[in-house]
Amino acid sequence: APPEGGTTVPITEAMIKALPKTDLHVHLDGSLRLRSLIEMAEDQGVELPSNTTEGLTELVFKESYNSLVEYLEGFTYTTAVLQDPESLERAAYELVIDNIEEGVRYVEVRFAPQLHINQTMDMLDVCLAVNRGLKRATDEFNRSEAVMEGREPPFNYGIIVCALRMFVEEMSPYYKQVLAVHRESPTKYVFGLASLELARAAVRIRDEYGLPIVGFDLAGQENGYPAHDHVEAYRYAHEHFLKKTVHAGEAYGPESIFQAITLLHADRIGHGYHLFSPWLIEEGKVKDRGAYVRELAEYIADRRITLEVCVTSNLQTNPHIRLAGNHVLHEMLNRSLSITLCTDNRLVSNTTVTREVMLAIKTFRMDAKMLKNLIVYGFKRSFYPATYIEKREYVRQIIDYYEAAERRFLDEDELAGEV
């Protein structure tokens, strides 16, 4: 048996692919298959900059981007084709299949239903369509011989719905209607009202239809659109046992993360990239910025508030960042924060969970023990849609499978050495 805490087995891409993994931060509309996007656009009459995978890769879904604005351009096309139940179901189904093929065994798929509501679909229709796709792919895999005979752990998933910090009427017919109805109200009030409406809908759909809606998220532009505008929505989610994550510290400073954990009761933080950026603090009452950051980081560490780190996405939306030189993941690892590596957007960032893990290993010289902790955190800190006892049993099953896979690679390495 391997020694306690891991082995010295070389960590290869094949090994990472074989290990069970999670993706707790993946956007449905940012993770379509490129070929499927083209086919959906052709079927629906949506015009794309190119009708070939090569053309779209060159013009829209690039390896690197010059700005966040350029990064977000692709969502214009993906959301445009996800406007009917069939397309939503297909995208969700294919996302699960793609994850299963690289060894991912649990995902929490997030999306903003408000961006898909139209004359033919309401909030319930959107959520049901996405769940049908996720469940169909999950059931197919879990009925396989490998799972039925206990040679593979089953695949599981949860759904996270996203409220937006701000919106304009051009984003969707739903938002256009909301703004029209509340034309006399301050826009920040309307933003919060829309978030509360989503929280109420998510809880109702979860309870009445049994959908595994496990979490509530807040996404969108941070700067100028603070968390406190959405306190009522998060209070409602909190009071109805809907777990909470918040995009924070992605494009704004530590104060955004502070608001997420104090005002919104965040269980996890999406990105958290600027946690250690005292120079971005704008709050006048903060006299010692260094102390503020240290205390914030210590609180997050002690409370095990998990950071959903998306390395490739950070590099693409912040072109000044250099992975080896100044990516915050290095400091997060040094401080033993609870971290899980995520893709954010498989298509837009052109990445996979395996690729994200390999990036971290190669850049930060992670050993087998660090790798195991990182991957297991994903399962332990998930919003698993079952009882706590069932979640513990699933995590134990995952750990057993992980250790068996690790031993298999160790044995193969030893045999190669003997040859």
Coordinates of C-alpha atoms in Angstrom, one line a residue:
A1 CA 0.0 0.0 0.0
P2 CA 1.2 3.6 -0.7
P3 CA 2.5 5.5 2.3
E4 CA 0.1 7.8 4.2
G5 CA -0.5 11.1 2.3
G6 CA 0.3 9.8 -1.2
T7 CA 3.1 8.4 -3.3
T8 CA 6.1 9.5 -5.2
V9 CA 4.5 8.2 -8.5
P10 CA 5.2 10.6 -11.4
I11 CA 2.0 12.6 -12.1
T12 CA 1.2 12.2 -15.8
E13 CA -1.7 13.4 -17.9
A14 CA -2.8 9.8 -18.3
M15 CA -2.9 9.5 -14.5
I16 CA -4.9 12.7 -14.1
K17 CA -7.4 11.6 -16.7
A18 CA -7.9 8.3 -14.8
L19 CA -8.4 9.9 -11.4
P20 CA -12.0 10.8 -10.4
K21 CA -12.4 14.6 -10.5
T22 CA -15.0 17.4 -10.0
D23 CA -15.9 20.6 -11.8
L24 CA -17.8 22.9 -9.4
H25 CA -17.6 26.0 -11.6
V26 CA -18.6 25.4 -15.2
H27 CA -21.0 27.5 -17.2
L28 CA -23.3 25.7 -19.5
D29 CA -23.4 28.5 -22.1
G30 CA -19.6 28.6 -22.1
S31 CA -19.1 24.9 -22.6
L32 CA -20.8 23.9 -25.8
R33 CA -19.1 21.6 -28.3
L34 CA -18.0 23.8 -31.2
R35 CA -19.5 21.5 -33.8
S36 CA -22.8 21.5 -31.9
L37 CA -22.8 25.3 -31.8
I38 CA -22.4 25.3 -35.6
E39 CA -25.1 22.8 -36.1
M40 CA -27.5 24.6 -33.8
A41 CA -26.9 27.9 -35.5
E42 CA -27.5 26.4 -38.9
D43 CA -30.8 24.8 -37.7
Q44 CA -32.0 28.0 -36.0
G45 CA -30.8 30.5 -38.6
V46 CA -28.3 32.1 -36.1
E47 CA -25.5 33.9 -38.0
L48 CA -22.0 33.1 -36.9
P49 CA -18.7 34.8 -37.9
S50 CA -17.8 31.4 -39.5
N51 CA -19.5 28.1 -40.1
T52 CA -16.3 26.0 -39.6
T53 CA -14.6 25.0 -36.4
E54 CA -11.3 26.4 -37.7
G55 CA -12.9 29.7 -38.5
L56 CA -14.6 30.1 -35.1
T57 CA -11.4 29.1 -33.3
E58 CA -9.5 31.8 -35.1
L59 CA -12.1 34.5 -34.8
V60 CA -14.0 33.9 -31.6
F61 CA -13.0 31.0 -29.3
K62 CA -9.3 31.7 -29.1
E63 CA -6.4 30.2 -27.2
S64 CA -5.8 33.7 -25.7
Y65 CA -7.7 37.0 -25.6
N66 CA -6.7 40.7 -25.4
S67 CA -9.4 41.6 -22.8
L68 CA -12.4 40.5 -20.9
V69 CA -14.7 42.1 -23.5
E70 CA -13.1 39.9 -26.2
Y71 CA -13.4 36.8 -24.0
L72 CA -17.1 37.4 -23.5
E73 CA -17.9 37.9 -27.2
G74 CA -18.4 34.1 -27.6
F75 CA -21.4 34.1 -25.3
T76 CA -23.3 36.2 -27.7
Y77 CA -23.4 33.2 -30.0
T78 CA -23.8 30.4 -27.5
T79 CA -26.8 32.0 -25.7
A80 CA -28.3 32.8 -29.1
V81 CA -28.6 29.1 -30.0
L82 CA -29.8 28.0 -26.5
Q83 CA -33.3 29.4 -26.9
D84 CA -35.3 26.2 -27.1
P85 CA -35.7 23.1 -24.9
E86 CA -34.0 20.8 -27.4
S87 CA -30.8 22.9 -27.6
L88 CA -30.6 23.3 -23.9
E89 CA -31.0 19.6 -23.4
R90 CA -28.5 18.7 -26.0
A91 CA -25.9 21.1 -24.6
A92 CA -26.4 19.7 -21.1
Y93 CA -26.2 16.1 -22.3
E94 CA -23.0 16.6 -24.2
L95 CA -21.4 18.5 -21.3
V96 CA -21.9 15.5 -19.1
I97 CA -20.6 13.1 -21.7
D98 CA -17.5 15.2 -22.2
N99 CA -16.8 15.3 -18.5
I100 CA -17.3 11.5 -18.1
E101 CA -14.8 10.8 -20.9
E102 CA -12.0 12.6 -19.0
G103 CA -12.7 11.0 -15.6
V104 CA -14.9 13.7 -14.0
R105 CA -17.4 12.1 -11.7
Y106 CA -19.2 15.1 -10.3
V107 CA -20.2 18.5 -11.8
E108 CA -22.2 21.4 -10.8
V109 CA -23.5 23.0 -14.0
R110 CA -24.4 26.7 -13.6
F111 CA -26.4 28.9 -15.9
A112 CA -28.7 32.0 -15.8
P113 CA -32.2 30.8 -16.8
Q114 CA -33.1 34.4 -17.3
L115 CA -31.0 34.5 -20.5
H116 CA -33.0 31.7 -22.0
I117 CA -36.6 32.7 -21.1
N118 CA -38.6 33.8 -24.2
Q119 CA -42.1 33.5 -25.6
T120 CA -41.9 29.7 -25.7
M121 CA -40.0 29.0 -22.4
D122 CA -40.4 30.1 -18.9
M123 CA -38.1 29.6 -15.9
L124 CA -39.4 26.1 -15.3
D125 CA -39.1 25.1 -18.9
V126 CA -35.5 26.1 -19.0
C127 CA -34.5 24.3 -15.8
L128 CA -36.4 21.1 -16.9
A129 CA -34.7 21.1 -20.3
V130 CA -31.2 21.4 -18.8
N131 CA -32.0 18.7 -16.2
R132 CA -33.3 16.3 -18.8
G133 CA -30.0 16.5 -20.6
L134 CA -27.9 16.2 -17.5
K135 CA -30.0 13.3 -16.2
R136 CA -30.1 11.4 -19.5
A137 CA -26.3 11.3 -19.8
T138 CA -25.9 10.5 -16.1
D139 CA -28.3 7.6 -16.3
E140 CA -26.7 6.2 -19.4
F141 CA -23.3 6.1 -17.6
N142 CA -24.6 4.8 -14.3
R143 CA -26.3 1.9 -16.0
S144 CA -23.0 0.8 -17.6
E145 CA -21.4 -2.5 -16.5
A146 CA -18.4 -0.8 -14.9
V147 CA -20.6 1.2 -12.6
M148 CA -23.2 -1.6 -11.9
E149 CA -20.4 -4.0 -11.0
G150 CA -18.6 -1.4 -8.8
R151 CA -15.5 -1.0 -10.9
E152 CA -16.3 2.7 -11.5
P153 CA -17.9 5.2 -9.2
P154 CA -21.2 6.6 -10.4
F155 CA -21.5 10.1 -12.0
N156 CA -23.5 12.7 -10.1
Y157 CA -24.4 16.3 -10.7
G158 CA -26.0 19.4 -9.3
I159 CA -27.5 22.6 -10.8
I160 CA -26.5 26.1 -9.8
V161 CA -28.6 29.0 -11.0
C162 CA -26.9 32.4 -11.6
A163 CA -28.3 35.8 -10.8
L164 CA -26.6 38.7 -12.5
R165 CA -25.1 41.8 -10.7
M166 CA -26.4 44.0 -13.5
F167 CA -28.2 43.6 -16.8
V168 CA -29.6 45.6 -19.7
E169 CA -32.6 44.9 -21.8
E170 CA -30.6 43.7 -24.8
M171 CA -29.4 40.7 -22.8
S172 CA -32.7 38.8 -23.1
P173 CA -36.5 39.2 -23.6
Y174 CA -36.9 38.4 -19.9
Y175 CA -34.7 41.3 -18.8
K176 CA -36.2 43.6 -21.3
Q177 CA -39.6 42.9 -19.7
V178 CA -38.4 43.2 -16.2
L179 CA -36.9 46.7 -16.9
A180 CA -40.0 47.8 -18.7
V181 CA -42.3 46.8 -15.8
H182 CA -40.1 48.7 -13.3
R183 CA -39.2 51.6 -15.4
E184 CA -39.7 54.1 -12.5
S185 CA -37.5 52.2 -10.1
P186 CA -33.7 52.7 -9.6
T187 CA -31.9 50.1 -11.7
K188 CA -30.0 48.7 -8.7
Y189 CA -33.3 48.0 -7.0
V190 CA -34.4 46.2 -10.1
F191 CA -31.2 44.1 -10.3
G192 CA -31.8 43.0 -6.7
L193 CA -35.5 42.3 -7.4
A194 CA -34.6 40.1 -10.3
S195 CA -32.2 38.1 -8.2
L196 CA -34.8 37.6 -5.5
E197 CA -37.3 36.4 -8.1
L198 CA -34.7 33.9 -9.3
A199 CA -34.1 32.7 -5.8
R200 CA -37.8 32.2 -5.2
A201 CA -38.2 30.3 -8.5
A202 CA -35.2 28.1 -7.8
V203 CA -36.5 27.0 -4.4
R204 CA -40.0 26.4 -5.8
I205 CA -38.7 24.3 -8.7
R206 CA -36.4 22.4 -6.5
D207 CA -39.1 21.6 -4.0
E208 CA -42.1 21.0 -6.3
Y209 CA -40.3 19.2 -9.2
G210 CA -37.4 17.5 -7.4
L211 CA -34.7 19.0 -9.6
P212 CA -31.2 18.9 -8.0
I213 CA -30.9 22.7 -7.9
V214 CA -28.2 22.8 -5.2
G215 CA -26.8 26.3 -5.3
F216 CA -27.4 30.0 -6.0
D217 CA -24.7 32.2 -7.7
L218 CA -24.1 35.8 -8.5
A219 CA -22.2 36.6 -11.7
G220 CA -21.5 39.6 -13.9
Q221 CA -19.6 42.8 -13.6
E222 CA -18.3 43.4 -10.1
N223 CA -16.9 46.9 -10.3
G224 CA -19.8 49.3 -9.7
Y225 CA -22.3 46.5 -8.9
P226 CA -21.7 45.4 -5.3
A227 CA -23.0 42.3 -3.6
H228 CA -25.2 44.3 -1.2
D229 CA -27.7 45.0 -4.0
H230 CA -28.5 41.3 -3.8
V231 CA -28.8 40.7 -0.1
E232 CA -32.5 39.9 -0.1
A233 CA -32.0 37.2 -2.8
Y234 CA -29.3 35.5 -0.8
R235 CA -31.2 35.8 2.4
Y236 CA -34.0 34.0 0.8
A237 CA -31.7 31.3 -0.5
H238 CA -30.0 31.0 2.9
E239 CA -33.3 30.7 4.7
H240 CA -34.4 27.9 2.3
F241 CA -31.2 25.9 2.6
L242 CA -30.1 26.6 -1.0
K243 CA -26.3 26.7 -0.8
K244 CA -24.5 29.8 -2.0
T245 CA -21.5 30.7 -4.2
V246 CA -20.5 34.1 -5.5
H247 CA -18.3 35.3 -8.3
A248 CA -16.0 37.6 -6.3
G249 CA -12.5 38.8 -6.6
E250 CA -12.4 38.0 -10.3
A251 CA -12.2 41.5 -11.6
Y252 CA -12.4 43.5 -8.3
G253 CA -10.5 43.6 -5.0
P254 CA -10.7 41.9 -1.6
E255 CA -13.7 43.9 -0.6
S256 CA -15.8 42.1 -3.1
I257 CA -14.9 38.8 -1.5
F258 CA -15.5 40.3 2.0
Q259 CA -19.1 41.3 1.0
A260 CA -19.7 37.8 -0.5
I261 CA -18.9 36.0 2.8
T262 CA -20.4 38.6 5.2
L263 CA -23.5 39.9 3.4
L264 CA -24.3 36.9 1.1
H265 CA -23.3 34.1 3.4
A266 CA -21.2 32.5 0.6
D267 CA -20.2 28.9 1.2
R268 CA -17.8 29.1 -1.8
I269 CA -16.2 31.8 -3.8
G270 CA -16.0 31.7 -7.6
H271 CA -12.4 32.7 -8.7
G272 CA -11.3 34.8 -5.7
Y273 CA -8.3 35.8 -7.8
H274 CA -7.8 39.2 -6.1
L275 CA -7.9 37.9 -2.6
F276 CA -4.3 38.9 -2.0
S277 CA -4.5 42.3 -3.8
P278 CA -4.5 45.0 -1.1
W279 CA -3.7 47.7 -3.6
L280 CA -7.2 47.2 -5.1
I281 CA -9.0 48.0 -1.8
E282 CA -11.0 51.2 -2.2
E283 CA -13.0 51.3 1.1
G284 CA -11.9 54.4 3.0
K285 CA -12.3 52.9 6.4
V286 CA -9.7 50.3 5.8
K287 CA -6.6 51.8 7.4
D288 CA -4.2 48.8 7.2
R289 CA -4.8 47.1 3.9
G290 CA -2.2 44.4 4.5
A291 CA -3.8 43.4 7.7
Y292 CA -7.3 43.4 6.1
V293 CA -6.1 41.0 3.5
R294 CA -4.4 38.7 6.0
E295 CA -7.4 38.6 8.2
L296 CA -9.7 37.9 5.3
A297 CA -7.5 35.1 4.1
E298 CA -7.3 33.6 7.6
Y299 CA -11.1 33.7 8.0
I300 CA -11.6 32.0 4.6
A301 CA -9.0 29.4 5.5
D302 CA -10.4 28.7 9.0
R303 CA -14.0 28.5 7.8
R304 CA -12.9 26.3 4.8
I305 CA -14.7 28.6 2.4
T306 CA -13.7 26.9 -0.8
L307 CA -12.2 28.9 -3.7
E308 CA -13.3 27.7 -7.2
V309 CA -10.1 28.5 -9.0
C310 CA -10.2 28.7 -12.9
V311 CA -6.6 29.2 -13.9
T312 CA -6.9 29.3 -17.7
S313 CA -9.9 31.7 -17.5
N314 CA -7.9 34.0 -15.2
L315 CA -5.0 34.1 -17.7
Q316 CA -7.4 34.9 -20.6
T317 CA -9.5 37.6 -18.9
N318 CA -6.4 39.2 -17.3
P319 CA -3.7 39.3 -20.0
H320 CA -1.2 40.9 -17.6
I321 CA -1.2 37.7 -15.5
R322 CA 1.7 35.3 -16.0
L323 CA 1.0 31.8 -14.6
A324 CA 4.5 31.1 -13.4
G325 CA 5.2 34.6 -12.2
N326 CA 2.2 36.0 -10.4
H327 CA -0.8 33.8 -10.4
V328 CA -2.5 33.8 -6.9
L329 CA -2.8 30.0 -6.8
H330 CA 0.7 29.9 -5.5
E331 CA -0.2 31.9 -2.4
M332 CA -3.4 30.0 -2.0
L333 CA -1.5 26.7 -1.9
N334 CA 1.1 28.1 0.5
R335 CA -1.7 29.1 3.0
S336 CA -3.4 25.8 2.7
L337 CA -6.7 27.3 1.6
S338 CA -9.5 25.0 0.5
I339 CA -9.2 25.0 -3.3
T340 CA -10.8 23.2 -6.2
L341 CA -9.7 23.6 -9.8
C342 CA -12.4 24.3 -12.3
T343 CA -12.8 25.0 -16.0
D344 CA -15.2 28.0 -15.9
N345 CA -15.9 27.6 -19.6
R346 CA -14.8 24.6 -21.6
L347 CA -15.4 26.1 -25.0
V348 CA -14.5 29.7 -24.4
S349 CA -11.4 28.9 -22.5
N350 CA -10.6 25.8 -24.6
T351 CA -9.9 23.7 -21.6
T352 CA -10.8 20.6 -19.6
V353 CA -10.5 19.7 -15.9
T354 CA -7.5 17.5 -16.8
R355 CA -5.8 20.4 -18.5
E356 CA -6.4 22.7 -15.5
V357 CA -4.9 20.2 -13.1
M358 CA -1.9 19.6 -15.3
L359 CA -1.3 23.4 -15.5
A360 CA -1.3 23.6 -11.7
I361 CA 1.0 20.6 -11.3
K362 CA 3.6 21.7 -13.8
T363 CA 3.6 25.3 -12.6
F364 CA 3.5 24.9 -8.9
R365 CA 5.3 21.6 -8.5
M366 CA 2.5 19.9 -6.7
D367 CA 3.2 16.4 -5.3
A368 CA 0.9 13.5 -5.1
K369 CA -0.3 14.5 -1.6
M370 CA -1.2 18.0 -2.7
L371 CA -2.9 16.7 -5.7
K372 CA -5.1 14.3 -3.7
N373 CA -6.1 17.0 -1.3
L374 CA -7.0 19.3 -4.1
I375 CA -9.2 16.8 -5.9
V376 CA -10.8 15.4 -2.8
Y377 CA -11.7 19.0 -1.7
G378 CA -13.9 19.2 -4.8
F379 CA -16.0 16.3 -3.7
K380 CA -16.1 17.2 0.0
R381 CA -17.0 20.9 -0.7
S382 CA -19.5 20.1 -3.4
F383 CA -23.2 21.0 -2.9
Y384 CA -24.0 17.3 -3.3
P385 CA -27.8 16.8 -3.9
A386 CA -28.5 14.2 -1.2
T387 CA -28.2 13.7 2.6
Y388 CA -25.0 14.3 4.4
I389 CA -24.7 10.6 5.1
E390 CA -25.1 9.8 1.4
K391 CA -22.5 12.4 0.5
R392 CA -20.0 11.0 3.0
E393 CA -20.6 7.5 1.5
Y394 CA -20.0 8.8 -2.0
V395 CA -16.9 10.7 -1.0
R396 CA -15.5 7.5 0.6
Q397 CA -16.3 5.6 -2.6
I398 CA -14.4 8.2 -4.6
I399 CA -11.4 8.2 -2.3
D400 CA -11.2 4.4 -2.5
Y401 CA -11.3 4.5 -6.3
Y402 CA -8.8 7.3 -6.3
E403 CA -6.3 5.4 -4.2
A404 CA -6.8 2.2 -6.3
A405 CA -6.1 4.2 -9.5
E406 CA -3.0 5.8 -7.8
R407 CA -1.7 2.4 -6.8
R408 CA -2.2 1.1 -10.4
F409 CA -0.1 3.9 -11.8
L410 CA 2.6 3.2 -9.1
D411 CA 2.7 -0.5 -10.0
E412 CA 3.0 0.4 -13.7
D413 CA 5.9 2.8 -12.9
E414 CA 7.7 0.1 -10.9
L415 CA 7.3 -2.5 -13.6
A416 CA 8.6 0.0 -16.2
G417 CA 11.6 0.5 -13.9
E418 CA 12.3 -3.2 -13.6
V419 CA 12.3 -3.6 -17.4

